[in-house]
Short mmCIF file of C-alpha atoms in Angstrom, two decimals:
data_model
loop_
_atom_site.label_atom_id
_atom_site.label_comp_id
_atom_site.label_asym_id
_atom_site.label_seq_id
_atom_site.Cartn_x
_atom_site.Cartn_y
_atom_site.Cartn_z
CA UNK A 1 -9.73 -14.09 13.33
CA UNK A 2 -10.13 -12.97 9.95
CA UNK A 3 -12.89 -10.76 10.14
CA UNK A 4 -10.95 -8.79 13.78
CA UNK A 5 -8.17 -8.21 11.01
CA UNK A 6 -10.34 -6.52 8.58
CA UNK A 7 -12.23 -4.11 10.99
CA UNK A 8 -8.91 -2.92 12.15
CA UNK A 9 -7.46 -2.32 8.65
CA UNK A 10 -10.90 -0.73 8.27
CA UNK A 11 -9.78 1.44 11.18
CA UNK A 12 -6.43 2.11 9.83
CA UNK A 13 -7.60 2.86 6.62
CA UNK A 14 -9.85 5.56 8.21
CA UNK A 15 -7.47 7.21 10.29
CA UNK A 16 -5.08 7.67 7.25
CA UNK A 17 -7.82 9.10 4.92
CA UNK A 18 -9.60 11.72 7.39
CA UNK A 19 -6.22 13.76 7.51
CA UNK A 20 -6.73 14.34 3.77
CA UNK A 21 -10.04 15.52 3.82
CA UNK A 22 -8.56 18.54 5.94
CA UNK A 23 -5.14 19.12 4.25
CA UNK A 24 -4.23 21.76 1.82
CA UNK A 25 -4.05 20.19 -1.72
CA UNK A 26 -0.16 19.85 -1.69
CA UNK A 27 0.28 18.55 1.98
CA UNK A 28 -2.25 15.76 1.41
CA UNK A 29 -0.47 15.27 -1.70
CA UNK A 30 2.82 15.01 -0.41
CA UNK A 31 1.59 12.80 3.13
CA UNK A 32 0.07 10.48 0.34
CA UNK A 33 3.54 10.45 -1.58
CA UNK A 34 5.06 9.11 1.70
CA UNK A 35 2.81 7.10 3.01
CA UNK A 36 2.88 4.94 -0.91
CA UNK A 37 6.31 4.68 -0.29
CA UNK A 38 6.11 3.81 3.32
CA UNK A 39 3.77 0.58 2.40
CA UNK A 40 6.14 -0.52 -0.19
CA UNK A 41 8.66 -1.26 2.26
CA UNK A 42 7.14 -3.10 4.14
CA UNK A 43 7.26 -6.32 2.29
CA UNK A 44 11.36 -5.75 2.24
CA UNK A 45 10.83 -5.96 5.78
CA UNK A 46 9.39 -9.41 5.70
CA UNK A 47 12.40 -10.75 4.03
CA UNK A 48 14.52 -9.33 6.24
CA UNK A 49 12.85 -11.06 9.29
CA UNK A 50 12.25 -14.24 7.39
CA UNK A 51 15.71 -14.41 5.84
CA UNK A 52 14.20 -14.93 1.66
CA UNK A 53 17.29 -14.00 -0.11
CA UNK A 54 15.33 -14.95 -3.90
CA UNK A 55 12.68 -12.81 -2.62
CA UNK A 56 14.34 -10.25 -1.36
CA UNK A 57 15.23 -9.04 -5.14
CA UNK A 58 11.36 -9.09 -6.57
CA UNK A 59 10.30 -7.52 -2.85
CA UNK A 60 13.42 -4.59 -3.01
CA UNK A 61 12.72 -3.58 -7.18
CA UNK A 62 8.83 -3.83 -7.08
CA UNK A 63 9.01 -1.34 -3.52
CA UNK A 64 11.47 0.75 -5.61
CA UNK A 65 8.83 0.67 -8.19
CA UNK A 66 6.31 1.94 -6.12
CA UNK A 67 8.95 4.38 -4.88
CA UNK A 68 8.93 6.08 -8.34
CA UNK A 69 5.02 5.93 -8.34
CA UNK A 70 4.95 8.43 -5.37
CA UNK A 71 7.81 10.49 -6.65
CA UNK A 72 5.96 11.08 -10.02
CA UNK A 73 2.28 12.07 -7.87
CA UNK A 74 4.82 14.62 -6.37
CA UNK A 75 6.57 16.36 -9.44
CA UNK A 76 4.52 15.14 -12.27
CA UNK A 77 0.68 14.45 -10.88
CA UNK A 78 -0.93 13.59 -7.80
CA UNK A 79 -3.50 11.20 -9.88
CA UNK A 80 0.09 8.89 -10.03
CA UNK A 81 -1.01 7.89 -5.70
CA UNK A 82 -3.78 6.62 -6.08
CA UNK A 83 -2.86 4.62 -9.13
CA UNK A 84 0.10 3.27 -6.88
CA UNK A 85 -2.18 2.36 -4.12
CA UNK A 86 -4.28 0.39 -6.41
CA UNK A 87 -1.52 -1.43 -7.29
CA UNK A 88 0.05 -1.81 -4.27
CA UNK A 89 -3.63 -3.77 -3.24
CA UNK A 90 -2.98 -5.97 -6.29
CA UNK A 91 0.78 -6.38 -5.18
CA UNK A 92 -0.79 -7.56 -1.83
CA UNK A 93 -3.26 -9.87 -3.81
CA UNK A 94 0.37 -11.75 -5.32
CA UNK A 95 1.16 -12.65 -1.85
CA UNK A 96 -1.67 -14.82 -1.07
CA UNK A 97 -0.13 -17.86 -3.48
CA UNK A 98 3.24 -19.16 -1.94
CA UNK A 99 6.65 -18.62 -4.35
CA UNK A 100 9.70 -18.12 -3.83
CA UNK A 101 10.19 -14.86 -5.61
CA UNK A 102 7.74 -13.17 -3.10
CA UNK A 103 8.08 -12.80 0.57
CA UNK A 104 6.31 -14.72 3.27
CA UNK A 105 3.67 -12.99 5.01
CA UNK A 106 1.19 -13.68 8.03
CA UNK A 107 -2.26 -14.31 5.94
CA UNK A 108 -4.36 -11.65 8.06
CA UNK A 109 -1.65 -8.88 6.78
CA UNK A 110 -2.91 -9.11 2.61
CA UNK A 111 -6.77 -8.16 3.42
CA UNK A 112 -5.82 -6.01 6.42
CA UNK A 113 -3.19 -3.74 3.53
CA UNK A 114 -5.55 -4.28 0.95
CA UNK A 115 -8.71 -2.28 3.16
CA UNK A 116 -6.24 0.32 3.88
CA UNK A 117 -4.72 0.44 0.52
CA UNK A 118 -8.47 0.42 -1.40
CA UNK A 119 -9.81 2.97 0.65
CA UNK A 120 -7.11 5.26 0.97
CA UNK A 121 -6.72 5.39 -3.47
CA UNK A 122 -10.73 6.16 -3.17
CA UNK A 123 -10.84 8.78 -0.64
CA UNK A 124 -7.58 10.31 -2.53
CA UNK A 125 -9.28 10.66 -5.99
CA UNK A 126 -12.80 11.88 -4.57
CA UNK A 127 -10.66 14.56 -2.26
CA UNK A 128 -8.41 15.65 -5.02
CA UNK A 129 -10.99 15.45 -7.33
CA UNK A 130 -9.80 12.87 -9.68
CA UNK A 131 -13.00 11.25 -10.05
CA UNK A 132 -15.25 14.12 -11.77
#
């Protein structure tokens, strides 16, 4: 089961990098921008469908964090997306242990966002070239 949910973040995580390879600098910049802040509402969501009210505080500020993150690759620099991404796959790490102050979520969704959020960072900083 596993291994069928890490192909298709594999999949995912393809299909949302090739667009970049073929965008103008500031598009792929700015589709990055929203897709950062995109993922880091998606853990709000959880709470909202499992009904964590002490999660739903840590889940709401750190997706407002990440918020920021893609605001500043937009007006300060786009090397601030990838960096978020990164994160974000550490963020997803958090919510393999069980508390109370994160949200509840099905265990083939952490490696599934963590392939799409690793790979998408990489292909980013090669693209952009952040990485020379």
């Amino acid at each position: 089961l596993g291994d069928v949910y890490k192909r298709q973040g594999l999949i995912v995580a393809l299909a949302v990098s090739v667009p970049h390879l073929l965008l103008p600098m500031d598009w792929s910049v700015a589709a990055a921008a929203l897709t950062l802040a995109f993922i880091a509402g998606i853990y709000v969501g959880f709470t909202v469908i499992h009904g964590q009210e002490q999660a739903f505080v840590s889940e709401v500020s750190v997706a407002i964090t990440f918020g920021v993150l893609a605001l500043g690759g937009l007006v300060i620099a786009p090397w601030i997306i990838p960096f978020g991404l990164a994160g974000h796959a550490v963020w997803d790490m958090l919510h393999y242990r069980k508390s109370h102050f994160l949200t509840d979520v099905p265990k083939w969704y952490v490696p599934f966002c963590i392939i799409i959020d690793v790979i998408l960072a990489a292909v980013l900083a090669i693209s952009w070239g952040l990485w020379r």
